PDB file of C-alpha atoms in Angstrom:
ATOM      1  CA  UNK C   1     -12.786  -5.605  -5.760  1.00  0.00           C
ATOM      2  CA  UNK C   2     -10.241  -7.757  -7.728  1.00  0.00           C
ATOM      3  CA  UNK C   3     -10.999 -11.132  -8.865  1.00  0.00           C
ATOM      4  CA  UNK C   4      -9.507 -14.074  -9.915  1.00  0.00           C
ATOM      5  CA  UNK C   5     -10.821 -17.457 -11.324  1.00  0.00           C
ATOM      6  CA  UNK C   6      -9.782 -20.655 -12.686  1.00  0.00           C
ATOM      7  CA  UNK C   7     -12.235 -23.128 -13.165  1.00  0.00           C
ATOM      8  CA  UNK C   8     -10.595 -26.045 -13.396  1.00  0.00           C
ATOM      9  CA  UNK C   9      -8.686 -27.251 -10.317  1.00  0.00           C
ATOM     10  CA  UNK C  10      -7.052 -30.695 -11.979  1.00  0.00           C
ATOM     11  CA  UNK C  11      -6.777 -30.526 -15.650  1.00  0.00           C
ATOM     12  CA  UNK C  12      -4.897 -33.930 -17.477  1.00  0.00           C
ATOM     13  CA  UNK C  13      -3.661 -34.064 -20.637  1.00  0.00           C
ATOM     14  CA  UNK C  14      -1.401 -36.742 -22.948  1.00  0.00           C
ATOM     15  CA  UNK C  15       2.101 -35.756 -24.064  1.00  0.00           C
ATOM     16  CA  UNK C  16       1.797 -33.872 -27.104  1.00  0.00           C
ATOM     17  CA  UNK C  17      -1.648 -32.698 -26.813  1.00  0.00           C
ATOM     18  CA  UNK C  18      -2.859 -29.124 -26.794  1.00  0.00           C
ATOM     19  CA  UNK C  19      -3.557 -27.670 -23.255  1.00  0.00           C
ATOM     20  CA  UNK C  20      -5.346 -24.475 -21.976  1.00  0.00           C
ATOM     21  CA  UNK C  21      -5.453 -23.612 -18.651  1.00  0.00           C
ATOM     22  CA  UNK C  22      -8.453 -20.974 -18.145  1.00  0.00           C
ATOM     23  CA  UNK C  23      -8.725 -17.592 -16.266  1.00  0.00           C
ATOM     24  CA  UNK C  24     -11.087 -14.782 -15.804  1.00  0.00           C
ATOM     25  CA  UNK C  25     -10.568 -11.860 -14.088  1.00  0.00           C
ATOM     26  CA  UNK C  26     -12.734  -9.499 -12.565  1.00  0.00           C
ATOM     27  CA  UNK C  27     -11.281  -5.667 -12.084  1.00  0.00           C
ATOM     28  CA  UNK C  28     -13.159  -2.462 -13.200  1.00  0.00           C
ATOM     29  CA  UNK C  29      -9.702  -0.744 -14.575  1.00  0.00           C
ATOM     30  CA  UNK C  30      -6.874  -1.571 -16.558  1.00  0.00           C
ATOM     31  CA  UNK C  31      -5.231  -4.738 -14.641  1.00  0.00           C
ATOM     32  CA  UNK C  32      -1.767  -6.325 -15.258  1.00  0.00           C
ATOM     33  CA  UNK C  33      -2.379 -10.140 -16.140  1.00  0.00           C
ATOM     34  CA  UNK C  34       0.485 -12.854 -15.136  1.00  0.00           C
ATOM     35  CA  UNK C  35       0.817 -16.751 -15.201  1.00  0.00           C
ATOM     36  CA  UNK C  36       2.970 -18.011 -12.176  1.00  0.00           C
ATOM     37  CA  UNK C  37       4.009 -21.365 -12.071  1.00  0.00           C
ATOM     38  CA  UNK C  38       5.219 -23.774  -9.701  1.00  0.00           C
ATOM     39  CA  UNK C  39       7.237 -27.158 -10.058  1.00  0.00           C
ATOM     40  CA  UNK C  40       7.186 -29.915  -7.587  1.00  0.00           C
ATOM     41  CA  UNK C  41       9.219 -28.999  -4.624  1.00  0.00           C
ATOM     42  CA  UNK C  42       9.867 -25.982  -6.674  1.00  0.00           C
ATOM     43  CA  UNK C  43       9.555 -21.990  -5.830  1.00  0.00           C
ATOM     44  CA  UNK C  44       6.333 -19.981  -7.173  1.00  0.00           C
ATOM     45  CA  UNK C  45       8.440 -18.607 -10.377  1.00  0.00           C
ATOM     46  CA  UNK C  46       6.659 -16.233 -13.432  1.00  0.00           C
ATOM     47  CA  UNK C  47       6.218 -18.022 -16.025  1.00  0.00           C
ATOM     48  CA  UNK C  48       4.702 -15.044 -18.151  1.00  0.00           C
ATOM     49  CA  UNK C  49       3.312 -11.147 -18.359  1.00  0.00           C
ATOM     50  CA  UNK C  50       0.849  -9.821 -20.758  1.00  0.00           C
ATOM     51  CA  UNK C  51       2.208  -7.034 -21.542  1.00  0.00           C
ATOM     52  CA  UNK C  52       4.989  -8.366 -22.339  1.00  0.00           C
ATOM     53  CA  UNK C  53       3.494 -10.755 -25.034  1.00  0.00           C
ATOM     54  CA  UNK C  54       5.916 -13.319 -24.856  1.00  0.00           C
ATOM     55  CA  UNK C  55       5.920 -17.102 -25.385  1.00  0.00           C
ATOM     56  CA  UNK C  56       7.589 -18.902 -22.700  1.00  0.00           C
ATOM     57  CA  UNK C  57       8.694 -22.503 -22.667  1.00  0.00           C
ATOM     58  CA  UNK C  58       6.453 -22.668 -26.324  1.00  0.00           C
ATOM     59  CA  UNK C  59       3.558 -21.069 -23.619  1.00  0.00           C
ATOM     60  CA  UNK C  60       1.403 -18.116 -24.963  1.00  0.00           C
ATOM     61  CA  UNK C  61      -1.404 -16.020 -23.291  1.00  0.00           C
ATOM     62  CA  UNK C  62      -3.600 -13.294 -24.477  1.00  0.00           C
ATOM     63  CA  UNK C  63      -5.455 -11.222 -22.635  1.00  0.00           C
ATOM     64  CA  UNK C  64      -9.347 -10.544 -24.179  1.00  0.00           C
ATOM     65  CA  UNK C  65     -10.225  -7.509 -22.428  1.00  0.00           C
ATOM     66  CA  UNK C  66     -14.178  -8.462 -23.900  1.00  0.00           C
ATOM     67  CA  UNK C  67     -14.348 -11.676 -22.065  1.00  0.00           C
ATOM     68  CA  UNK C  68     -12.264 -10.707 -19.333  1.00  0.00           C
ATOM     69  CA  UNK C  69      -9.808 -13.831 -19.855  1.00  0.00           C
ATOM     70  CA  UNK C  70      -6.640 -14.498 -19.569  1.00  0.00           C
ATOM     71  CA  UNK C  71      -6.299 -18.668 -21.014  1.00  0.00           C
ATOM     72  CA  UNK C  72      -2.606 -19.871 -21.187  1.00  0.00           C
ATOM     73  CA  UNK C  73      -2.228 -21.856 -24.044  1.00  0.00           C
ATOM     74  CA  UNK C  74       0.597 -24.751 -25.559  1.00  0.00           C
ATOM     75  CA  UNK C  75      -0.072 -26.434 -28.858  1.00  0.00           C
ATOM     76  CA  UNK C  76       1.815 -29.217 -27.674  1.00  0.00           C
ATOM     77  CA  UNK C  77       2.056 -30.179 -23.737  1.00  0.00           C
ATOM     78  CA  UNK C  78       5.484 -32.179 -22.841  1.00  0.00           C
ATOM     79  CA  UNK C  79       5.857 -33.949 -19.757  1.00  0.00           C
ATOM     80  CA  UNK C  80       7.673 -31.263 -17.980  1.00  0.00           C
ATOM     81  CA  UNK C  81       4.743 -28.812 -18.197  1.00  0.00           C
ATOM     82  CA  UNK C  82       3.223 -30.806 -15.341  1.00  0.00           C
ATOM     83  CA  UNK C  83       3.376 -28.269 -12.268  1.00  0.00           C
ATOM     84  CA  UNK C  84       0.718 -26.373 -10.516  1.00  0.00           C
ATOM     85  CA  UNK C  85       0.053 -22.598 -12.574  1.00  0.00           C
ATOM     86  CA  UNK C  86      -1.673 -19.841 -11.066  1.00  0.00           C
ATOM     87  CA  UNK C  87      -3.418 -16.683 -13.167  1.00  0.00           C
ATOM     88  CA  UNK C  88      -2.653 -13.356 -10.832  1.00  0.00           C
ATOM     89  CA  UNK C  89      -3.388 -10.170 -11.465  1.00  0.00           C
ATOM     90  CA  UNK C  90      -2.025  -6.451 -10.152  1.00  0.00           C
ATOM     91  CA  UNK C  91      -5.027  -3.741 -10.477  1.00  0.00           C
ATOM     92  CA  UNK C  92      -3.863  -0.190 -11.799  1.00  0.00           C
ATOM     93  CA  UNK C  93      -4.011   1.103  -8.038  1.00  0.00           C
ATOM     94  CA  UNK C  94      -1.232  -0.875  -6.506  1.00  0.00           C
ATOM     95  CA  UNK C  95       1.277  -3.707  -6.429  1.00  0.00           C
ATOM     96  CA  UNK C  96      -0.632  -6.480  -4.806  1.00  0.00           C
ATOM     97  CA  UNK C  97      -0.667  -9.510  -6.722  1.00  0.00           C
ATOM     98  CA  UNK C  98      -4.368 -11.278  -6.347  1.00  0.00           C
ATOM     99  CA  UNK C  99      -4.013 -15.130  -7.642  1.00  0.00           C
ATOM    100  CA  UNK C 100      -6.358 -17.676  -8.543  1.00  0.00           C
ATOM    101  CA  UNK C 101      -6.915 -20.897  -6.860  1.00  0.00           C
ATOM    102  CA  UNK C 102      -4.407 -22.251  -9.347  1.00  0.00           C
ATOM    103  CA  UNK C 103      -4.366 -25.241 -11.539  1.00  0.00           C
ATOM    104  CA  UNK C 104      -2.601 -28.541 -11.285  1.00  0.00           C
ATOM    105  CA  UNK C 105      -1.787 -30.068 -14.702  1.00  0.00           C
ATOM    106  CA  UNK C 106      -0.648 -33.417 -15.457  1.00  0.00           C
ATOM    107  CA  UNK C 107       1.010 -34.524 -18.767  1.00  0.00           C
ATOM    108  CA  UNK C 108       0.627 -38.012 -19.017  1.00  0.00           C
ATOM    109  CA  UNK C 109       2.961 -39.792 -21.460  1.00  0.00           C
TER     110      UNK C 109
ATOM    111  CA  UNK G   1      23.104 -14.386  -4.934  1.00  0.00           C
ATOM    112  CA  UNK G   2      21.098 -17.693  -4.400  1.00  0.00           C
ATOM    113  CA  UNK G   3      17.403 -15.501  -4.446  1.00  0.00           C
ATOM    114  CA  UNK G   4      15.030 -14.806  -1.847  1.00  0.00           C
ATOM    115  CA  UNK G   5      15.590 -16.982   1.257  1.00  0.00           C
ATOM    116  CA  UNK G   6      13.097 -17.591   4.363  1.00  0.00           C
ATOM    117  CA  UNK G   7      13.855 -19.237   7.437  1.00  0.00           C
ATOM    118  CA  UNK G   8      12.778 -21.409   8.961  1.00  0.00           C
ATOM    119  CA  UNK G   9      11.397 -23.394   6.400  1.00  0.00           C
ATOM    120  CA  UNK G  10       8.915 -25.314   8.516  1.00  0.00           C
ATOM    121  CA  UNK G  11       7.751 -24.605  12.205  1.00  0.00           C
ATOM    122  CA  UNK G  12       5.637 -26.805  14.579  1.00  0.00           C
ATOM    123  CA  UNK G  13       4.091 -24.611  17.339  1.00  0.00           C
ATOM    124  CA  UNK G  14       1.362 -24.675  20.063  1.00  0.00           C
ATOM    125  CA  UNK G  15      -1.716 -22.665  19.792  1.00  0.00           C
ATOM    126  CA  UNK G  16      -1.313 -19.508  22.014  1.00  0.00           C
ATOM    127  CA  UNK G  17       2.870 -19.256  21.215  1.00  0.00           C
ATOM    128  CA  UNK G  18       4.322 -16.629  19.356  1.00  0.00           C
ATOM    129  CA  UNK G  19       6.257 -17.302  16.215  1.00  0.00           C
ATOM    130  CA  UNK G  20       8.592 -15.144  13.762  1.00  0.00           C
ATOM    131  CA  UNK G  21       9.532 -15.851  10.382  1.00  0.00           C
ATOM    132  CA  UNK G  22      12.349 -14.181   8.168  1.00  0.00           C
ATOM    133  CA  UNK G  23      12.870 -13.290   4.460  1.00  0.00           C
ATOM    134  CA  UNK G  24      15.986 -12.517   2.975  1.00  0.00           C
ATOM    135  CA  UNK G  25      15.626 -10.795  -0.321  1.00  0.00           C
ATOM    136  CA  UNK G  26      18.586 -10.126  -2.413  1.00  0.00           C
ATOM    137  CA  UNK G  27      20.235  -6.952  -2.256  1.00  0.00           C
ATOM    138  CA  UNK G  28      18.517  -4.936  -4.738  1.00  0.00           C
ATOM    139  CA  UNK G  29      15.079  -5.930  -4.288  1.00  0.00           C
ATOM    140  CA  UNK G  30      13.426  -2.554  -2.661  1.00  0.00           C
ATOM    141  CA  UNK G  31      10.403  -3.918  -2.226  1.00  0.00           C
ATOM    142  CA  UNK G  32       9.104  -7.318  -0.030  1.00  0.00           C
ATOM    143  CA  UNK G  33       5.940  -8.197  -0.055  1.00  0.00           C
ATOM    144  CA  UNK G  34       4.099 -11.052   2.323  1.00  0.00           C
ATOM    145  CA  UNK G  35       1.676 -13.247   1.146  1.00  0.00           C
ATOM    146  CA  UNK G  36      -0.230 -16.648   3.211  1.00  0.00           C
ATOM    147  CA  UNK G  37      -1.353 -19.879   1.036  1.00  0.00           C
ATOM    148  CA  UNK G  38      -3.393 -22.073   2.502  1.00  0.00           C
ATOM    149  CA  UNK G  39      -4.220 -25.657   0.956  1.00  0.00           C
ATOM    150  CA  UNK G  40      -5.905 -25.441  -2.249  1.00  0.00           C
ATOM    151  CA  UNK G  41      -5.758 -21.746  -2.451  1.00  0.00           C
ATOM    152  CA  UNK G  42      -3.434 -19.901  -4.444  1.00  0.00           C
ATOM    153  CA  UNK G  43      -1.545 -16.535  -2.603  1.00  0.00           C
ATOM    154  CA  UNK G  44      -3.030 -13.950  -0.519  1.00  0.00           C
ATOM    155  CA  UNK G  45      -1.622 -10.676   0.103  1.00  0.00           C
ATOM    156  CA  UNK G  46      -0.485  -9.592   3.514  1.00  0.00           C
ATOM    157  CA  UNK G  47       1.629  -7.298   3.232  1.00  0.00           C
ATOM    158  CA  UNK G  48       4.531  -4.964   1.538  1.00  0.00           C
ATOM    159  CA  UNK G  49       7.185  -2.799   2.013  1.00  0.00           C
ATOM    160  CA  UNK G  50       9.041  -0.549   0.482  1.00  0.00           C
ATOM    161  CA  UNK G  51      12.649   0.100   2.012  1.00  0.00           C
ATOM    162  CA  UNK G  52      11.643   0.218   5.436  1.00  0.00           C
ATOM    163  CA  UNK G  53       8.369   1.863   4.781  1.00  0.00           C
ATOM    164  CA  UNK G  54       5.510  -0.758   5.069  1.00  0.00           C
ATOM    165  CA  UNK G  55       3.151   0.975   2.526  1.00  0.00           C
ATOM    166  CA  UNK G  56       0.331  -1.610   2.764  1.00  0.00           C
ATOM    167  CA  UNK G  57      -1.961  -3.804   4.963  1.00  0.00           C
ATOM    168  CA  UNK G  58      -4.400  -6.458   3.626  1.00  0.00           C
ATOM    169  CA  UNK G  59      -7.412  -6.874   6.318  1.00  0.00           C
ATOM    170  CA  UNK G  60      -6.465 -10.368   6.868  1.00  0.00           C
ATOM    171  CA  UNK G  61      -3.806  -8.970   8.706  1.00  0.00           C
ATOM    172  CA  UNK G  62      -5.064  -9.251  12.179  1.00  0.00           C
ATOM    173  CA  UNK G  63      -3.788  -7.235  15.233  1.00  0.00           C
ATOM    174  CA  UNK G  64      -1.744 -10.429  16.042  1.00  0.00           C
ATOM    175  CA  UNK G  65       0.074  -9.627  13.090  1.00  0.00           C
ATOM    176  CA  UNK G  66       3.035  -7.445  12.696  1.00  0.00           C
ATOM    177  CA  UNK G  67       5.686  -6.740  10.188  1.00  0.00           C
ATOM    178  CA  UNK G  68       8.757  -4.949  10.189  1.00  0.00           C
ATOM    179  CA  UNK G  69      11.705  -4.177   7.677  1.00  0.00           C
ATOM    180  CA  UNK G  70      13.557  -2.165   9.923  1.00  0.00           C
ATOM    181  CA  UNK G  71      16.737  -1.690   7.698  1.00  0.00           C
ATOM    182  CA  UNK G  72      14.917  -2.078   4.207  1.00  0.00           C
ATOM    183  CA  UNK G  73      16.802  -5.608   4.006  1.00  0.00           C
ATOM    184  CA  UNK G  74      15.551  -8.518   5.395  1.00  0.00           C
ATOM    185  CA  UNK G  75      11.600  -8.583   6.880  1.00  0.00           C
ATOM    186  CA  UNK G  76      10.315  -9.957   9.885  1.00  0.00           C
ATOM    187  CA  UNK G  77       6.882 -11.283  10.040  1.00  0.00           C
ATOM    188  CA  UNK G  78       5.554 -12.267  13.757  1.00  0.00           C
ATOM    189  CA  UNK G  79       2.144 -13.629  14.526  1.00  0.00           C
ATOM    190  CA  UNK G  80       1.287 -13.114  18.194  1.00  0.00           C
ATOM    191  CA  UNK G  81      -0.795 -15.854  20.162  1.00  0.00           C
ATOM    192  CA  UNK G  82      -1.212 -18.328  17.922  1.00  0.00           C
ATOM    193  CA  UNK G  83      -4.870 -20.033  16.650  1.00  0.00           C
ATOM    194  CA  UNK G  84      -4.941 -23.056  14.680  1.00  0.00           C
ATOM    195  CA  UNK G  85      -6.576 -21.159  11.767  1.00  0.00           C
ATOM    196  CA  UNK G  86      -3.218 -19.751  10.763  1.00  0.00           C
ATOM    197  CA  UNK G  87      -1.631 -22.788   9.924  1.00  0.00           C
ATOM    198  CA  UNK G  88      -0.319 -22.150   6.079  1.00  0.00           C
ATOM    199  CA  UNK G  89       2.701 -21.145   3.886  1.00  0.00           C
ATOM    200  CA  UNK G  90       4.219 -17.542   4.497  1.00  0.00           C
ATOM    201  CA  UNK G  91       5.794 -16.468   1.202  1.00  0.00           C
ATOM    202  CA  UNK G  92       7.640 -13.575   0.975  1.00  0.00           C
ATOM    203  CA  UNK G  93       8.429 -12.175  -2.383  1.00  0.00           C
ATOM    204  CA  UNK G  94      10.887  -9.070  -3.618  1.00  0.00           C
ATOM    205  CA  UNK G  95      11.316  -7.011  -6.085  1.00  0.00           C
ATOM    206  CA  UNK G  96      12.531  -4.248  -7.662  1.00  0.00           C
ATOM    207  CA  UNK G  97      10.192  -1.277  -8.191  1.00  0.00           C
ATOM    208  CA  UNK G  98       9.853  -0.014 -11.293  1.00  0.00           C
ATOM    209  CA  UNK G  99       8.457  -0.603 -14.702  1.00  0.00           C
ATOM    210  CA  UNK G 100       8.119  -4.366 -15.607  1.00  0.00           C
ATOM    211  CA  UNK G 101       8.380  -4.964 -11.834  1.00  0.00           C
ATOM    212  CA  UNK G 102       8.565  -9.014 -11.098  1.00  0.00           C
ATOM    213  CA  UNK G 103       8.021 -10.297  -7.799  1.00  0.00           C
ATOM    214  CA  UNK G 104      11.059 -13.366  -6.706  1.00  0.00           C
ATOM    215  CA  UNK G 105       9.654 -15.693  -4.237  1.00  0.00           C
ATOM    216  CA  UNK G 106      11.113 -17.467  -1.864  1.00  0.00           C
ATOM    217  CA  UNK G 107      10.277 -20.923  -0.873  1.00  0.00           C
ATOM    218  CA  UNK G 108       7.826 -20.242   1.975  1.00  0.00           C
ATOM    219  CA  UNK G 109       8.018 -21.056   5.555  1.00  0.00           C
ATOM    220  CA  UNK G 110       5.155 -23.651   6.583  1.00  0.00           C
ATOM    221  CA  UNK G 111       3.511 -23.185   9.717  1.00  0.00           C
ATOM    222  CA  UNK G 112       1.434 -25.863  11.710  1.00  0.00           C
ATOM    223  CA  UNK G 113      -0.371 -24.739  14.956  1.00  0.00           C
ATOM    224  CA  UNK G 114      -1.359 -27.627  17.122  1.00  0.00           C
TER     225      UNK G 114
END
């Protein structure tokens, strides 16, 4: 079975601050890792892919096979990171995308 | 092409009533896939098609639900007798298959059952 978790359900940081929102995933094979994200009154919208290895609005994410993680990281949050992100994977077998119970982050100013 | 649109974007309905929700993907997406968020959860797969060819069920899909994508265009998702328990957001999402594939979503279609 495929598995995904993010621990922290509010997460709060100042303006300017680093941020890292944290996911593990559980999934014997070889999955595809992806940060969605979603804006107040906004559409669920992909922020990021890891194979793609992109950064994305100065957003990176690495995927460490070992630990089975998937953190999204920002060396410096702005206020307009504040939206709800969700960690979601797609196992080698199909084309379901299994999310995480998402995390809402606030950047306070 | 605005994206993926859903209709209705809320509905209000009785426990026991049917109701039927619709997703417009754009023209090229091939694939359309149905998910159900409830609050504090993030996405759970339903369902997706492919064309016309609905190539998977999740076992949350009960026997009151049914999906169709009769002209590999637009998608249909009806829920038959209504229980309170499946008050939540439908999202439909489309794509197009391939490498790289990226599922669009639209903005959901919230359903209350009183």
């Amino acid at each position: 079975a495929q598995r995904v978790t993010q621990p922290e359900k509010l997460l709060s940081v100042f303006k300017g601050a680093p941020v890292e929102l944290k996911c593990n995933y559980s999934y014997s094979g070889s999955p595809e890792l992806f940060w969605y994200v979603q804006y107040s009154r906004q559409r669920l919208q992909l922020l990021l892919r890891h194979i793609s290895r992109e950064s994305i609005k100065g957003f990176t994410a690495d995927l460490n096979k070992g630990e089975t993680s998937f953190h999204l990281k920002k060396p410096f949050a702005q206020e307009e990171d504040s939206a709800m992100y969700y960690c979601a994977l797609i196992g080698t077998s199909g084309s379901r995308l299994t999310f995480g119970e998402g995390t809402q982050l606030t950047v306070n100013p | 092409d605005t994206g993926v649109s859903q209709n209705p974007r809320h509905k209000i309905t009785k426990r026991g009533q049917n109701v039927t929700f619709r997703c417009d993907p754009i023209s090229e997406h091939n694939r359309l896939y149905w998910y159900r968020q409830t609050l504090g959860q993030g996405p759970e797969f339903l369902t997706y098609f492919q064309n016309e060819a609905q190539l998977e069920k999740s076992r949350l899909l009960s026997d009151r639900f049914s999906a169709e994508r009769p002209k590999g265009s637009f998608s249909t998702l009806e829920i038959q007798r209504t229980e309170q328990g499946d008050s939540a957001m439908y999202l439909c999402a489309g794509s197009i298959w391939g490498q790289l594939e990226t599922q669009y979503f639209g903005p959901g279609t919230r359903l209350l059952v009183l």
